[in-house]
mmCIF file of C-alpha atoms in Angstrom:
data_model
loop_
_atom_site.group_PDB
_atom_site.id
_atom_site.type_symbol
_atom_site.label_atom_id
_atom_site.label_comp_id
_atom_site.label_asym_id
_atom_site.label_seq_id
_atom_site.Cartn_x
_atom_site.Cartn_y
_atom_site.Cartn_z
ATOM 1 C CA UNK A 1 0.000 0.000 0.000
ATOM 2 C CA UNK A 2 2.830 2.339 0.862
ATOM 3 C CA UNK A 3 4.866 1.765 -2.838
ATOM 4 C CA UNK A 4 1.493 2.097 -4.543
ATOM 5 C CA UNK A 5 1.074 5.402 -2.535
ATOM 6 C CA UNK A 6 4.464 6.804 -3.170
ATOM 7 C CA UNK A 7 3.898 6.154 -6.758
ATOM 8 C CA UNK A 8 0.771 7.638 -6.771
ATOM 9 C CA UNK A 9 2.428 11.018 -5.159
ATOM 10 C CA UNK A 10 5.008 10.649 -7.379
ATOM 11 C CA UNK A 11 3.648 10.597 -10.481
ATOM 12 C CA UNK A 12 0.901 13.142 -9.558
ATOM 13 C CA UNK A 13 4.374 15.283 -8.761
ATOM 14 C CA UNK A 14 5.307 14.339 -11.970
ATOM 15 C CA UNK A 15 2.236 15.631 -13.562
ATOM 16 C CA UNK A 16 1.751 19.294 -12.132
ATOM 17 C CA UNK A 17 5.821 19.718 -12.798
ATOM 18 C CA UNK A 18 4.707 19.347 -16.562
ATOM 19 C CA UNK A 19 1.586 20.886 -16.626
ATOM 20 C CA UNK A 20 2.734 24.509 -16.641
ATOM 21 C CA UNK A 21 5.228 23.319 -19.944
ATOM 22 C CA UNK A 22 2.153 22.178 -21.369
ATOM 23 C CA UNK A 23 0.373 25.670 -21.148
ATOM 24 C CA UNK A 24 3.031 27.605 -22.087
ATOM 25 C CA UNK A 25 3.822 26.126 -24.981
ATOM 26 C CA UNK A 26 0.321 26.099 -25.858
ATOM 27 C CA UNK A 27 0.158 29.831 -25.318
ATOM 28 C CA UNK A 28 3.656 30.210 -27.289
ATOM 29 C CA UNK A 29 1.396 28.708 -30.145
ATOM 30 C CA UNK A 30 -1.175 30.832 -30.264
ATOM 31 C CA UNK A 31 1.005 33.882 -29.267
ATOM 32 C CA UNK A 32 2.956 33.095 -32.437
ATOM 33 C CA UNK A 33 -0.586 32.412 -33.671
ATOM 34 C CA UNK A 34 -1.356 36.014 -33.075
ATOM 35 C CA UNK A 35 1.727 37.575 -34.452
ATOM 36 C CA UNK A 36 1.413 36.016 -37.592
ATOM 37 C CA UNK A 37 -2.353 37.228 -37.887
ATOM 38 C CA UNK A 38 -1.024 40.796 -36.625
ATOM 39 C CA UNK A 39 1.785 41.058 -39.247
ATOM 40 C CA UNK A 40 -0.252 40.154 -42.058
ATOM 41 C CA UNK A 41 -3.698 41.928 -41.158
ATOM 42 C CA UNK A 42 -2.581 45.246 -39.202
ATOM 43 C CA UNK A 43 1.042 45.903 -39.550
ATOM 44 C CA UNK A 44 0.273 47.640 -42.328
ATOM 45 C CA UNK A 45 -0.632 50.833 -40.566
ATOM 46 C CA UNK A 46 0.165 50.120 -37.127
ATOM 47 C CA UNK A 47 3.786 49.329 -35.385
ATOM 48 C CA UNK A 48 3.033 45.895 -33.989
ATOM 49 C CA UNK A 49 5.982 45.336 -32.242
ATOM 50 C CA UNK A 50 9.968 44.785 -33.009
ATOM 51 C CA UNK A 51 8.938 43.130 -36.080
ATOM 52 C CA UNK A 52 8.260 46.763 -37.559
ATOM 53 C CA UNK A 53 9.109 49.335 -35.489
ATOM 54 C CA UNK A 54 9.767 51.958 -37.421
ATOM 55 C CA UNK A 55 7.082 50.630 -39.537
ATOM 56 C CA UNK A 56 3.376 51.345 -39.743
ATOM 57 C CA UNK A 57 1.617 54.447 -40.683
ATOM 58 C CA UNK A 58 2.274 57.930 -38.980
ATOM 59 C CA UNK A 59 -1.374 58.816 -37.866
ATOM 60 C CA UNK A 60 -1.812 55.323 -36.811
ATOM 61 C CA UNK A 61 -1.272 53.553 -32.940
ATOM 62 C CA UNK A 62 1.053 51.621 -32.446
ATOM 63 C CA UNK A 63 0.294 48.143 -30.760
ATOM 64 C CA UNK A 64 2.560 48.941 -27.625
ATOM 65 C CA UNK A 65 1.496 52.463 -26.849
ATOM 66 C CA UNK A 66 -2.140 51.407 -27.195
ATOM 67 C CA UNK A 67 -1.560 48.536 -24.775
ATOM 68 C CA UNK A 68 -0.837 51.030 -22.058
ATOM 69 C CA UNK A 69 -4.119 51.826 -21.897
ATOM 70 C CA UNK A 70 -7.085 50.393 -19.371
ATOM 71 C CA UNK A 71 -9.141 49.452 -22.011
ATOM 72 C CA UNK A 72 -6.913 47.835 -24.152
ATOM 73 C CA UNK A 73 -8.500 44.340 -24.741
ATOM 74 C CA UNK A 74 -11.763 46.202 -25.968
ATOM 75 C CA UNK A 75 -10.170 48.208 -28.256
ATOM 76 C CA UNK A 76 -8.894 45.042 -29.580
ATOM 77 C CA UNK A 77 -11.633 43.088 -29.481
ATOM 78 C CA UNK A 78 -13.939 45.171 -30.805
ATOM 79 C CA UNK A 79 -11.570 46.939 -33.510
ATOM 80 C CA UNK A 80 -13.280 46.224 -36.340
ATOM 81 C CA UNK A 81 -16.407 48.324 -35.479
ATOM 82 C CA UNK A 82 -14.156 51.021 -34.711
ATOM 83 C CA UNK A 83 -13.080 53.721 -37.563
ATOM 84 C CA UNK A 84 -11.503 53.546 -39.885
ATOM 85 C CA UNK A 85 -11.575 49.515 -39.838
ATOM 86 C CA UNK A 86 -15.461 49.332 -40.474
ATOM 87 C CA UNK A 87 -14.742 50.326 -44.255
ATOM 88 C CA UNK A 88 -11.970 47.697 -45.210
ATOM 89 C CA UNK A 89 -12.011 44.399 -41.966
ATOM 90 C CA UNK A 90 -14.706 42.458 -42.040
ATOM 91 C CA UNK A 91 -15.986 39.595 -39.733
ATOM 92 C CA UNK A 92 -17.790 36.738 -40.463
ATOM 93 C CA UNK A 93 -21.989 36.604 -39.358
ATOM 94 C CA UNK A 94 -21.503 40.556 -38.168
ATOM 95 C CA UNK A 95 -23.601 43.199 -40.325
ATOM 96 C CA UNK A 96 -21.000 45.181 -42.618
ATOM 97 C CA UNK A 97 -20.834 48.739 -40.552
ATOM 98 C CA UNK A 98 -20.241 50.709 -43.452
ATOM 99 C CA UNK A 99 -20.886 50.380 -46.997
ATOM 100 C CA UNK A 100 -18.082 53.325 -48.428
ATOM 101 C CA UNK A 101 -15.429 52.086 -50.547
ATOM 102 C CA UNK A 102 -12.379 50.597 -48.995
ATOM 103 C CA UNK A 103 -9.146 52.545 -49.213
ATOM 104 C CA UNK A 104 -7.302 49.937 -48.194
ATOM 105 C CA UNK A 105 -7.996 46.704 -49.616
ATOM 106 C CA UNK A 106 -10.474 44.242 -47.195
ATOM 107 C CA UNK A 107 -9.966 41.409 -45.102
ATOM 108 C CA UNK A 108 -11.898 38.853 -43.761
ATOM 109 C CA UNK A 109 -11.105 38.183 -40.092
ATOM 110 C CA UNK A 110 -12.281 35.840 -37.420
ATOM 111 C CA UNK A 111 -13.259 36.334 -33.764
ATOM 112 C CA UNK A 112 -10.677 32.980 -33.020
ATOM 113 C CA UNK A 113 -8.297 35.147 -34.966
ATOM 114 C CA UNK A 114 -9.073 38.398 -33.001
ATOM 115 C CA UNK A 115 -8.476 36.785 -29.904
ATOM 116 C CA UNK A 116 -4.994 35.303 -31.231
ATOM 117 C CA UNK A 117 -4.022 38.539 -31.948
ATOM 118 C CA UNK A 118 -4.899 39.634 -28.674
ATOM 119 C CA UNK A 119 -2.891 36.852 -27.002
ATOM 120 C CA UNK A 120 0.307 38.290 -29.175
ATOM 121 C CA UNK A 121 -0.708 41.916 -27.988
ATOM 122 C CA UNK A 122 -0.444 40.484 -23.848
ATOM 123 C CA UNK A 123 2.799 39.469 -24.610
ATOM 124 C CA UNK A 124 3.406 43.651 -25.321
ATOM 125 C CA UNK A 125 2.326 44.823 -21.987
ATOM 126 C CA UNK A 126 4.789 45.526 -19.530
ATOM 127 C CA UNK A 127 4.734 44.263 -16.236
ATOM 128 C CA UNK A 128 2.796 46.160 -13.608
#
């Protein structure tokens, strides 16, 4: 009884000294994810990062300044309803919020891929 409880505690040890590996290279994925969605969608116009940082668009954010803010993970979220993106992003089963002609050409963008690129922007927040 004691070897099979030993074993037991062992191997359940075992387990939550993996777990956290696991995660994090589950959210290394989908941060990566996220980046990959960010360069090719947004870092057009905005600085998203090291990858282009003296990139972007003058008039435009850039990803780490507007991470500073409290409401960052709204204005992520929810950037496509928010101008100018209405005209050229586009989501999938969401009304189109403006019918004037892109300037820019449009995308197609998911929520899942919204929320990857939110995962990549976390990664740009400094620690509090």
């Amino acid at each position: 009884m004691k070897r099979s409880l030993k074993t037991a505690t062992g191997l359940f040890a075992g387990i939550l000294l993996v777990m956290p590996v696991i995660v994090t290279a589950e959210e290394s994925e989908r941060t990566q994810q996220g980046f990959e969605l960010a360069r090719e969608f947004c870092s057009r116009c905005h600085v998203i990062g090291d990858y282009n940082r003296m990139g972007g668009i003058g008039n435009s954010p850039s990803f780490p300044w507007m991470v500073k803010s409290a409401d960052w993970r709204e204005r992520f979220t929810t950037f496509y309803s928010r101008r100018p993106h209405p005209v050229f992003a586009r989501v999938p089963g969401y009304a189109r919020w403006s019918e004037s002609d892109p300037y820019y050409p449009p995308f197609e963008i998911t929520l899942k891929e919204i929320d990857l690129i939110v995962d990549y922007v976390e990664t740009l927040r400094s620690p509090e």
